[in-house]
Amino acid sequence: MIRFDSVGMRYGSGPEVLRDITFELAPGSFHFLTGPSGAGKSSLLRLLYLAHRPSRGLVTLFDKDISSLSRPELSLLRRRIGVVFQDFRLIDHLSTLDNVALPLRLAGAREDQIREHVSELLRWVGLGDHLEARPPTLSGGQQQRVAIARAVINRPSLLLADEPTGNVDDRIGTRLLHLFEELNRLGTTIVIATHNEALIERFNHPRLHLQGGHLDRLPPGAKPY
Amino acid sequence: MLKIHYDLPLHRDSASRFLPWITGLMVFLGVMSLAFALVLGNAASSWSQALGSSLTVQILPLAPGKPGQDERVRQALDLLRETPGVSAARALPKSESEKLVSPWLGSNASLSDLPLPTLVDVRADGTSLNVALLRQRLDAEIPGSVLDDHGNWLGEVSRAAVTVQTLAFGALALIALTAILAVIFAVRAGLQLNRSTVELLHIMGASDRYIARQFQRSAAGNASRGGLAGLVLAVLALFAAQRIVGPQSGLPIRLALPLTDCLWLLLVPLAATFFAALTARLTVLATLKRLP
């Protein structure tokens, strides 16, 4: 489903931040992405959610070589990917409901269905009373839950999350991981970038470990050197 | 009612807020330029129509001993009245001829001593009159007669009207170009101000057309609001000018426009709205191509 073959990435004419990255993720797999700060986790995620093109190598997403796709085809591919950004990237002038509804609107869903589904999901993540609230009026944890709800609302084929539990307490963090596992059981491939070792130990999934621009694949429970 | 959904806060940024003002001003200037060009075109056309159907024959007085002036005028009238295409011919009384030259010579001048030519006002009927043949016959049968079909004067007037009209249309084109540049500037500023949201929409799978549509609608809304205000102001200004330069002013020009010309003026804000939307769309699509 996802395949990276000798992929390198650089920003502009700077040095390569990722070098010879080669890995493959099976459909419906669950991986943690770990590594020290500056190792290239966010850059790898940017390649995965098609915000950046590799400077070399081959990236295959959903069995399609992304370098051969047209712009409209790339847009359709991006709609199958849900992203939880580290800084949430909510749109401040839109309500909580409209922020979460965005992927459905992009997919052309009907307004009555949008309202029903979004309200239900926001209630589930504990934001049922904040449907019309604007993001700046929400706490960090609440904003993070809105960002997660937006990423999962259209049941993406691939979910990418950058530190999704960084601003919530353990109880909410565990609940969110259970949500990701539930999505995973329904067939979504999950990659979660995190520093939270306790969470990685509690949820037994393999990890992709980045260090010095290189990637290692570790089985569940194994720790990097 | 269909609610337009904006993912981008375009109504809040300063670049978008100034667009209705600039469009309003441009539409005002555009309507005034077009109205000027149309008024001038209509005036030239009516002068040409009025003069094109009329000719003047001057019968110059001859030296003593030659046939009498009255006899020659009568011969000329007979010739003119039997010429196909002439609907009427009338010799101006001497008093009227004197009135025509009095502005140049003064009212106290003794005009009765002057050998003034007799003027014959000829009305042509449609286009069947052969002016060249008529001129030949007058030359042959009534020596000392001169036929003036106002061709030179009409040519001058027509050239002047076309020149001024071209300038007015040129001004209109410059105004349109300025408005388009203003829209490009506003859209680019809007893209820059909302760069992170545009990138977010792009990452989430919004097509270029989806993002462009938001800018396009915003530009169309702003341009139509500004354009309507500009049109209303221009119409008020035209009404005011019409009252000042009315028929009582003595000027050989009428500012009142026929209905078809008024419809052309209505097209200015509509065209401004259309081109603002189109420019916004093309600008956004060109800029988004830089995203991966």
Coordinates of C-alpha atoms in Angstrom, one line a residue:
Chain A
M1 CA 0.0 0.0 0.0
I2 CA 2.8 2.4 1.0
R3 CA 6.2 1.9 -0.4
F4 CA 9.3 4.1 -0.2
D5 CA 12.3 3.1 -2.3
S6 CA 15.6 4.8 -1.7
V7 CA 13.8 8.1 -1.0
G8 CA 15.8 11.2 -0.3
M9 CA 14.4 14.6 0.7
R10 CA 15.8 18.1 1.0
Y11 CA 14.3 21.5 1.5
G12 CA 15.4 23.7 -1.4
S13 CA 19.1 23.4 -2.0
G14 CA 19.8 22.5 1.6
P15 CA 21.3 19.2 2.8
E16 CA 19.2 16.0 2.7
V17 CA 17.1 15.6 5.8
L18 CA 16.1 12.1 4.8
R19 CA 18.5 9.7 3.1
D20 CA 17.8 6.4 1.3
I21 CA 14.6 5.7 3.1
T22 CA 13.2 2.3 2.1
F23 CA 10.2 0.7 3.8
E24 CA 6.8 -0.8 3.0
L25 CA 3.6 -0.5 5.0
A26 CA 0.9 -3.1 4.5
P27 CA -2.7 -2.0 4.3
G28 CA -4.4 -1.9 7.7
S29 CA -1.1 -1.8 9.6
F30 CA -0.4 0.3 12.7
H31 CA 3.0 1.9 13.3
F32 CA 4.5 4.4 15.7
L33 CA 7.1 6.7 14.2
T34 CA 9.8 7.6 16.7
G35 CA 13.1 9.3 16.7
P36 CA 14.9 12.2 18.4
S37 CA 13.9 15.8 17.7
G38 CA 15.2 16.9 14.3
A39 CA 15.5 13.3 13.0
G40 CA 13.1 13.9 10.2
K41 CA 9.8 12.6 11.5
S42 CA 7.8 15.6 10.3
S43 CA 9.6 15.5 7.0
L44 CA 8.7 11.9 6.5
L45 CA 5.1 12.7 7.4
R46 CA 5.2 15.6 4.9
L47 CA 6.2 13.1 2.2
L48 CA 3.4 10.7 3.3
Y49 CA 0.7 13.4 3.2
L50 CA 2.0 14.7 -0.2
A51 CA 2.9 18.1 1.0
H52 CA 6.4 17.7 -0.4
R53 CA 8.0 15.8 -3.3
P54 CA 11.0 13.6 -2.7
S55 CA 14.2 14.9 -4.1
R56 CA 15.0 11.3 -5.2
G57 CA 13.7 7.8 -5.0
L58 CA 10.3 6.3 -5.6
V59 CA 7.2 6.9 -3.4
T60 CA 4.2 4.6 -4.0
L61 CA 0.9 5.4 -2.2
F62 CA -2.2 3.2 -2.5
D63 CA -0.2 1.3 -5.1
K64 CA 0.3 4.4 -7.3
D65 CA 3.6 6.0 -8.2
I66 CA 2.9 9.5 -7.1
S67 CA 5.4 11.0 -9.6
S68 CA 3.2 9.8 -12.4
L69 CA -0.1 11.3 -11.1
S70 CA -1.8 14.4 -12.4
R71 CA -2.8 17.3 -10.0
P72 CA -6.5 16.2 -9.9
E73 CA -5.4 12.6 -9.2
L74 CA -3.1 13.8 -6.4
S75 CA -6.0 15.8 -4.9
L76 CA -8.2 12.7 -4.9
L77 CA -5.3 10.7 -3.3
R78 CA -4.9 13.4 -0.5
R79 CA -8.6 13.0 0.4
R80 CA -7.9 9.4 1.4
I81 CA -5.3 10.6 3.9
G82 CA -6.2 12.0 7.3
V83 CA -3.6 14.2 9.1
V84 CA -3.3 15.4 12.7
F85 CA -0.8 18.2 12.7
Q86 CA 1.4 18.9 15.7
D87 CA 0.2 22.5 15.7
F88 CA -3.4 21.4 14.9
R89 CA -3.7 23.8 12.0
L90 CA -7.4 24.6 12.7
I91 CA -9.0 27.4 10.7
D92 CA -9.7 30.1 13.3
H93 CA -12.6 31.8 11.6
L94 CA -14.6 28.5 11.2
S95 CA -16.6 26.9 14.0
T96 CA -15.5 23.6 15.5
L97 CA -18.3 21.9 13.4
D98 CA -17.1 23.6 10.1
N99 CA -13.5 22.7 10.8
V100 CA -14.3 19.1 11.3
A101 CA -16.7 19.1 8.3
L102 CA -14.0 20.3 5.9
P103 CA -12.9 16.9 4.6
L104 CA -16.6 16.0 4.0
R105 CA -17.2 19.2 2.1
L106 CA -14.1 18.7 0.0
A107 CA -15.5 15.2 -0.8
G108 CA -18.8 16.8 -1.8
A109 CA -21.0 15.3 1.0
R110 CA -24.5 16.6 1.6
E111 CA -24.9 19.3 4.2
D112 CA -27.6 17.4 6.3
Q113 CA -25.3 14.3 6.5
I114 CA -22.3 16.5 7.3
R115 CA -24.0 18.1 10.3
E116 CA -25.3 14.7 11.6
H117 CA -21.9 12.9 11.3
V118 CA -19.8 15.8 12.6
S119 CA -22.0 16.4 15.6
E120 CA -21.9 12.7 16.5
L121 CA -18.1 12.5 16.3
L122 CA -17.6 15.8 18.3
R123 CA -19.9 14.4 21.0
W124 CA -17.8 11.3 21.1
V125 CA -14.6 13.2 21.6
G126 CA -16.3 15.2 24.4
L127 CA -16.9 18.4 22.4
G128 CA -20.7 18.1 21.9
D129 CA -21.2 21.4 23.7
H130 CA -18.7 23.3 21.6
L131 CA -20.1 22.8 18.0
E132 CA -20.2 26.5 17.3
A133 CA -17.1 27.5 19.2
R134 CA -14.2 29.1 17.3
P135 CA -10.8 27.3 17.8
P136 CA -9.1 30.3 19.6
T137 CA -11.7 30.0 22.4
L138 CA -10.8 26.3 23.0
S139 CA -8.1 24.9 25.2
G140 CA -5.0 23.2 23.7
G141 CA -6.5 19.8 24.5
Q142 CA -9.8 20.7 23.0
Q143 CA -8.2 22.0 19.8
Q144 CA -6.2 18.7 19.6
R145 CA -9.4 16.7 19.7
V146 CA -11.0 18.9 17.0
A147 CA -7.9 18.3 14.9
I148 CA -8.2 14.5 15.4
A149 CA -11.9 14.6 14.7
R150 CA -11.2 16.4 11.4
A151 CA -8.6 13.8 10.5
V152 CA -10.8 10.8 11.1
I153 CA -14.3 12.2 10.0
N154 CA -14.2 10.7 6.5
R155 CA -12.7 7.3 7.6
P156 CA -9.4 7.8 5.7
S157 CA -7.4 4.9 4.2
L158 CA -4.3 6.3 5.8
L159 CA -4.1 8.3 9.1
L160 CA -1.0 10.3 9.9
A161 CA -0.7 11.9 13.3
D162 CA 2.2 14.1 14.6
E163 CA 2.3 14.0 18.4
P164 CA -1.5 13.6 18.7
T165 CA -1.5 13.1 22.5
G166 CA 1.0 15.9 23.2
N167 CA -1.6 18.3 24.8
V168 CA -4.0 15.9 26.5
D169 CA -3.9 14.1 29.8
D170 CA -3.3 10.3 29.9
R171 CA -7.0 9.4 30.1
I172 CA -7.9 11.4 27.0
G173 CA -4.7 10.2 25.3
T174 CA -5.5 6.6 25.9
R175 CA -9.1 7.2 24.6
L176 CA -7.8 8.8 21.5
L177 CA -5.4 5.9 20.9
H178 CA -8.4 3.5 21.3
L179 CA -10.1 5.6 18.6
F180 CA -7.2 5.2 16.3
E181 CA -7.2 1.4 17.0
E182 CA -10.9 1.3 16.2
L183 CA -10.2 3.0 12.9
N184 CA -7.3 0.6 12.3
R185 CA -9.7 -2.4 12.9
L186 CA -12.0 -0.9 10.2
G187 CA -9.1 -1.0 7.8
T188 CA -7.3 2.4 8.1
T189 CA -3.5 2.3 8.0
I190 CA -2.1 4.3 10.9
V191 CA 1.3 6.0 11.4
I192 CA 1.6 8.0 14.7
A193 CA 4.7 10.1 15.3
T194 CA 5.3 10.4 19.1
H195 CA 7.8 10.7 21.9
N196 CA 5.5 9.2 24.4
E197 CA 7.2 5.9 25.3
A198 CA 4.6 5.0 27.9
L199 CA 1.9 5.1 25.3
I200 CA 4.1 3.1 22.8
E201 CA 4.5 0.4 25.5
R202 CA 0.8 0.3 26.4
F203 CA -0.2 -0.1 22.7
N204 CA 1.7 -2.9 21.3
H205 CA 2.5 -1.9 17.7
P206 CA 5.7 -1.9 15.6
R207 CA 7.7 1.2 15.3
L208 CA 9.6 3.0 12.5
H209 CA 12.6 4.7 14.1
L210 CA 14.3 7.6 12.4
Q211 CA 17.8 8.6 13.4
G212 CA 20.3 10.7 11.4
G213 CA 18.1 10.7 8.4
H214 CA 17.9 6.9 8.3
L215 CA 15.0 4.6 9.1
D216 CA 14.9 1.4 11.1
R217 CA 11.9 -0.9 11.5
L218 CA 11.5 -2.3 15.0
P219 CA 9.0 -5.1 16.1
P220 CA 6.4 -4.4 18.8
G221 CA 8.0 -3.9 22.2
A222 CA 11.5 -3.4 20.8
K223 CA 13.4 -0.3 21.8
P224 CA 15.9 1.6 19.6
Y225 CA 19.6 1.5 20.5
Chain B
M1 CA -31.4 30.5 -0.1
L2 CA -28.0 29.0 -1.1
K3 CA -25.4 29.8 1.5
I4 CA -21.9 30.4 0.1
H5 CA -19.4 28.6 2.3
Y6 CA -16.0 30.2 2.6
D7 CA -13.2 28.2 4.1
L8 CA -10.9 31.2 3.7
P9 CA -11.5 34.4 5.7
L10 CA -11.3 36.5 2.5
H11 CA -13.9 39.0 3.6
R12 CA -11.6 39.9 6.5
D13 CA -8.4 40.7 4.8
S14 CA -7.5 44.3 3.9
A15 CA -6.7 43.4 0.3
S16 CA -10.3 42.2 -0.3
R17 CA -11.8 45.1 1.6
F18 CA -10.3 47.7 -0.7
L19 CA -11.4 45.9 -3.9
P20 CA -15.1 47.2 -3.9
W21 CA -13.7 50.8 -3.6
I22 CA -11.3 50.4 -6.5
T23 CA -13.9 48.6 -8.6
G24 CA -16.5 51.3 -7.8
L25 CA -14.1 54.0 -8.9
M26 CA -13.1 52.1 -12.1
V27 CA -16.8 51.4 -13.0
F28 CA -17.6 55.1 -12.4
L29 CA -14.8 56.2 -14.8
G30 CA -15.6 53.4 -17.2
V31 CA -19.3 54.4 -17.5
M32 CA -18.4 58.0 -17.9
S33 CA -15.9 57.2 -20.7
L34 CA -18.3 55.0 -22.5
A35 CA -21.1 57.5 -22.1
F36 CA -18.8 60.2 -23.5
A37 CA -17.9 58.0 -26.5
L38 CA -21.5 57.1 -27.1
V39 CA -22.7 60.7 -26.9
L40 CA -20.1 61.8 -29.3
G41 CA -20.9 59.0 -31.7
N42 CA -24.6 59.9 -31.6
A43 CA -23.8 63.6 -32.1
A44 CA -21.5 62.9 -35.1
S45 CA -24.1 60.6 -36.6
S46 CA -27.0 63.1 -36.2
W47 CA -24.9 66.0 -37.6
S48 CA -23.9 63.8 -40.5
Q49 CA -27.5 62.8 -41.1
A50 CA -28.8 66.3 -40.9
L51 CA -26.1 67.7 -43.3
G52 CA -26.0 64.7 -45.5
S53 CA -29.5 65.3 -46.7
S54 CA -29.0 69.0 -47.4
L55 CA -27.0 70.8 -50.0
T56 CA -26.4 74.5 -50.8
V57 CA -26.1 76.1 -54.2
Q58 CA -24.5 79.5 -54.3
I59 CA -25.3 81.6 -57.2
L60 CA -22.7 84.4 -57.5
P61 CA -23.7 87.7 -59.0
L62 CA -22.3 88.2 -62.5
A63 CA -20.9 91.4 -64.1
P64 CA -23.3 94.0 -65.5
G65 CA -24.7 93.1 -68.9
K66 CA -25.0 89.4 -68.1
P67 CA -28.4 87.7 -67.4
G68 CA -30.1 89.0 -64.3
Q69 CA -29.6 87.4 -60.9
D70 CA -33.3 86.6 -60.4
E71 CA -33.5 84.9 -63.8
R72 CA -30.5 82.7 -63.0
V73 CA -31.9 81.8 -59.6
R74 CA -35.2 80.8 -61.2
Q75 CA -33.3 78.7 -63.8
A76 CA -31.4 77.0 -61.0
L77 CA -34.6 76.3 -59.0
D78 CA -36.2 74.7 -62.1
L79 CA -33.2 72.6 -62.8
L80 CA -33.0 71.5 -59.2
R81 CA -36.7 70.6 -58.9
E82 CA -36.6 68.4 -62.0
T83 CA -33.5 66.6 -60.8
P84 CA -34.3 63.1 -59.5
G85 CA -33.5 62.8 -55.8
V86 CA -34.2 66.4 -54.9
S87 CA -37.3 66.7 -52.7
A88 CA -37.2 70.5 -52.2
A89 CA -35.3 73.6 -53.3
R90 CA -35.8 77.0 -51.8
A91 CA -33.9 80.3 -52.5
L92 CA -33.1 82.1 -49.3
P93 CA -34.4 85.7 -49.3
K94 CA -31.7 88.4 -49.3
S95 CA -32.5 89.3 -45.7
E96 CA -31.7 85.7 -44.6
S97 CA -28.4 85.7 -46.5
E98 CA -27.5 89.0 -44.8
K99 CA -28.3 87.6 -41.4
L100 CA -25.9 84.8 -42.1
V101 CA -22.9 87.1 -42.8
S102 CA -23.8 89.7 -40.2
P103 CA -21.9 88.0 -37.3
W104 CA -18.7 88.5 -39.3
L105 CA -19.3 91.9 -40.7
G106 CA -21.3 93.5 -37.8
S107 CA -24.9 94.5 -37.7
N108 CA -24.2 98.1 -38.6
A109 CA -22.5 97.2 -41.9
S110 CA -24.2 98.3 -45.1
L111 CA -24.9 94.8 -46.4
S112 CA -27.3 95.8 -49.1
D113 CA -24.4 97.2 -51.2
L114 CA -22.4 94.0 -51.0
P115 CA -22.6 91.6 -54.0
L116 CA -23.8 88.7 -51.8
P117 CA -24.5 85.4 -53.6
T118 CA -28.0 84.0 -53.6
L119 CA -28.2 80.8 -51.5
V120 CA -30.5 78.0 -52.5
D121 CA -31.2 75.4 -49.8
V122 CA -31.7 72.0 -51.4
R123 CA -33.2 68.9 -49.6
A124 CA -32.1 65.6 -51.0
D125 CA -34.5 62.6 -50.9
G126 CA -32.6 59.5 -49.7
T127 CA -29.5 58.5 -51.6
S128 CA -30.8 58.6 -55.1
L129 CA -29.3 62.0 -55.8
N130 CA -26.3 62.0 -58.1
V131 CA -24.3 65.0 -56.7
A132 CA -21.6 64.8 -59.4
L133 CA -24.0 64.9 -62.3
L134 CA -26.0 67.8 -60.6
R135 CA -22.7 69.7 -60.2
Q136 CA -21.9 69.2 -63.9
R137 CA -25.3 70.4 -65.0
L138 CA -25.2 73.5 -62.8
D139 CA -21.7 74.3 -64.1
A140 CA -22.9 74.0 -67.7
E141 CA -26.3 75.7 -67.4
I142 CA -25.9 78.3 -64.7
P143 CA -22.4 79.9 -64.9
G144 CA -21.2 81.2 -61.6
S145 CA -23.0 78.7 -59.5
V146 CA -21.3 76.6 -56.8
L147 CA -22.7 73.4 -55.3
D148 CA -21.6 72.7 -51.7
D149 CA -22.6 69.2 -50.4
H150 CA -20.8 69.9 -47.0
G151 CA -18.5 66.9 -47.8
N152 CA -15.3 68.7 -46.5
W153 CA -17.0 69.8 -43.3
L154 CA -18.5 66.4 -42.7
G155 CA -15.2 64.8 -43.3
E156 CA -13.5 67.0 -40.7
V157 CA -16.3 66.5 -38.1
S158 CA -16.2 62.7 -38.7
R159 CA -12.4 62.6 -38.3
A160 CA -12.6 64.6 -35.1
A161 CA -15.4 62.5 -33.7
V162 CA -13.6 59.3 -34.5
T163 CA -10.4 60.5 -32.9
V164 CA -12.1 61.6 -29.7
Q165 CA -14.2 58.4 -29.6
T166 CA -11.0 56.3 -30.0
L167 CA -9.4 58.3 -27.1
A168 CA -12.5 57.6 -25.0
F169 CA -12.4 53.9 -25.8
G170 CA -8.7 53.9 -25.1
A171 CA -9.3 55.4 -21.7
L172 CA -11.9 52.7 -21.1
A173 CA -9.4 50.0 -22.0
L174 CA -6.8 51.6 -19.6
I175 CA -9.4 51.7 -16.9
A176 CA -10.2 48.0 -17.4
L177 CA -6.5 47.2 -17.4
T178 CA -6.0 49.1 -14.2
A179 CA -8.9 47.2 -12.6
I180 CA -7.5 43.9 -13.7
L181 CA -4.1 44.7 -12.2
A182 CA -5.9 45.8 -9.0
V183 CA -7.7 42.5 -8.8
I184 CA -4.4 40.5 -9.4
F185 CA -2.8 42.5 -6.6
A186 CA -5.7 41.9 -4.2
V187 CA -5.8 38.2 -5.0
R188 CA -2.1 37.7 -4.6
A189 CA -2.2 39.6 -1.3
G190 CA -5.1 37.4 -0.2
L191 CA -3.2 34.3 -1.1
Q192 CA -0.2 35.5 0.8
L193 CA -2.3 36.5 3.9
N194 CA -4.1 33.1 3.9
R195 CA -1.1 31.0 2.8
S196 CA -1.3 28.6 5.7
T197 CA -5.0 27.9 5.2
V198 CA -4.6 27.6 1.4
E199 CA -1.8 25.0 2.0
L200 CA -4.0 23.2 4.6
L201 CA -6.8 22.9 2.1
H202 CA -4.4 21.7 -0.6
I203 CA -3.0 19.1 1.8
M204 CA -6.5 18.0 2.7
G205 CA -7.3 17.3 -1.0
A206 CA -9.0 20.5 -2.1
S207 CA -8.6 20.8 -5.8
D208 CA -7.1 23.9 -7.3
R209 CA -10.5 24.7 -8.7
Y210 CA -12.1 24.5 -5.3
I211 CA -9.7 27.0 -3.8
A212 CA -9.8 29.2 -6.9
R213 CA -13.7 29.2 -6.6
Q214 CA -13.5 30.8 -3.2
F215 CA -11.3 33.7 -4.4
Q216 CA -13.5 33.9 -7.5
R217 CA -16.7 34.3 -5.6
S218 CA -15.2 36.7 -3.2
A219 CA -13.8 38.9 -6.1
A220 CA -17.2 38.7 -7.9
G221 CA -19.0 39.7 -4.7
N222 CA -16.7 42.6 -4.0
A223 CA -16.6 43.8 -7.7
S224 CA -20.4 43.6 -8.0
R225 CA -20.9 45.7 -4.9
G226 CA -18.4 48.3 -6.0
G227 CA -19.6 48.2 -9.6
L228 CA -23.2 48.8 -8.6
A229 CA -22.1 51.8 -6.4
G230 CA -20.0 53.1 -9.3
L231 CA -22.8 52.8 -11.8
V232 CA -25.3 54.6 -9.5
L233 CA -22.8 57.5 -9.0
A234 CA -22.1 57.6 -12.8
V235 CA -25.8 57.7 -13.7
L236 CA -26.4 60.5 -11.1
A237 CA -23.4 62.4 -12.6
L238 CA -24.8 61.9 -16.1
F239 CA -28.2 63.2 -15.1
A240 CA -26.6 66.2 -13.5
A241 CA -24.6 66.9 -16.6
Q242 CA -27.7 66.5 -18.8
R243 CA -29.5 69.1 -16.8
I244 CA -26.6 71.5 -17.2
V245 CA -25.9 70.8 -20.9
G246 CA -29.5 70.6 -21.9
P247 CA -31.1 71.9 -25.2
Q248 CA -31.3 75.3 -23.6
S249 CA -27.5 75.5 -23.3
G250 CA -27.3 76.1 -27.1
L251 CA -24.5 73.5 -27.5
P252 CA -24.9 71.3 -30.6
I253 CA -24.7 68.1 -28.5
R254 CA -27.3 66.1 -26.5
L255 CA -26.3 64.1 -23.5
A256 CA -29.5 62.1 -23.4
L257 CA -28.7 58.5 -24.5
P258 CA -31.2 56.2 -26.2
L259 CA -32.2 53.0 -24.4
T260 CA -29.8 50.7 -26.3
D261 CA -26.9 52.9 -25.3
C262 CA -28.1 52.8 -21.7
L263 CA -27.9 49.0 -21.8
W264 CA -24.2 49.3 -22.9
L265 CA -23.6 51.4 -19.8
L266 CA -25.3 48.7 -17.6
L267 CA -22.8 46.2 -19.1
V268 CA -19.9 48.0 -17.5
P269 CA -20.4 46.8 -13.9
L270 CA -21.4 43.3 -15.2
A271 CA -18.2 43.2 -17.3
A272 CA -16.2 44.4 -14.3
T273 CA -17.7 41.6 -12.1
F274 CA -17.1 39.0 -14.8
F275 CA -13.5 40.0 -15.4
A276 CA -12.8 40.4 -11.6
A277 CA -13.9 36.8 -11.1
L278 CA -12.0 35.5 -14.1
T279 CA -8.9 37.3 -13.2
A280 CA -9.1 36.0 -9.6
R281 CA -9.6 32.5 -10.8
L282 CA -6.7 32.6 -13.3
T283 CA -4.4 34.3 -10.7
V284 CA -5.1 31.6 -8.1
L285 CA -4.8 28.7 -10.5
A286 CA -1.4 30.1 -11.7
T287 CA -0.2 30.5 -8.1
L288 CA -1.4 27.1 -6.9
K289 CA 0.7 25.4 -9.6
R290 CA 3.7 26.1 -7.4
L291 CA 2.4 23.8 -4.7
P292 CA 3.4 20.1 -5.1

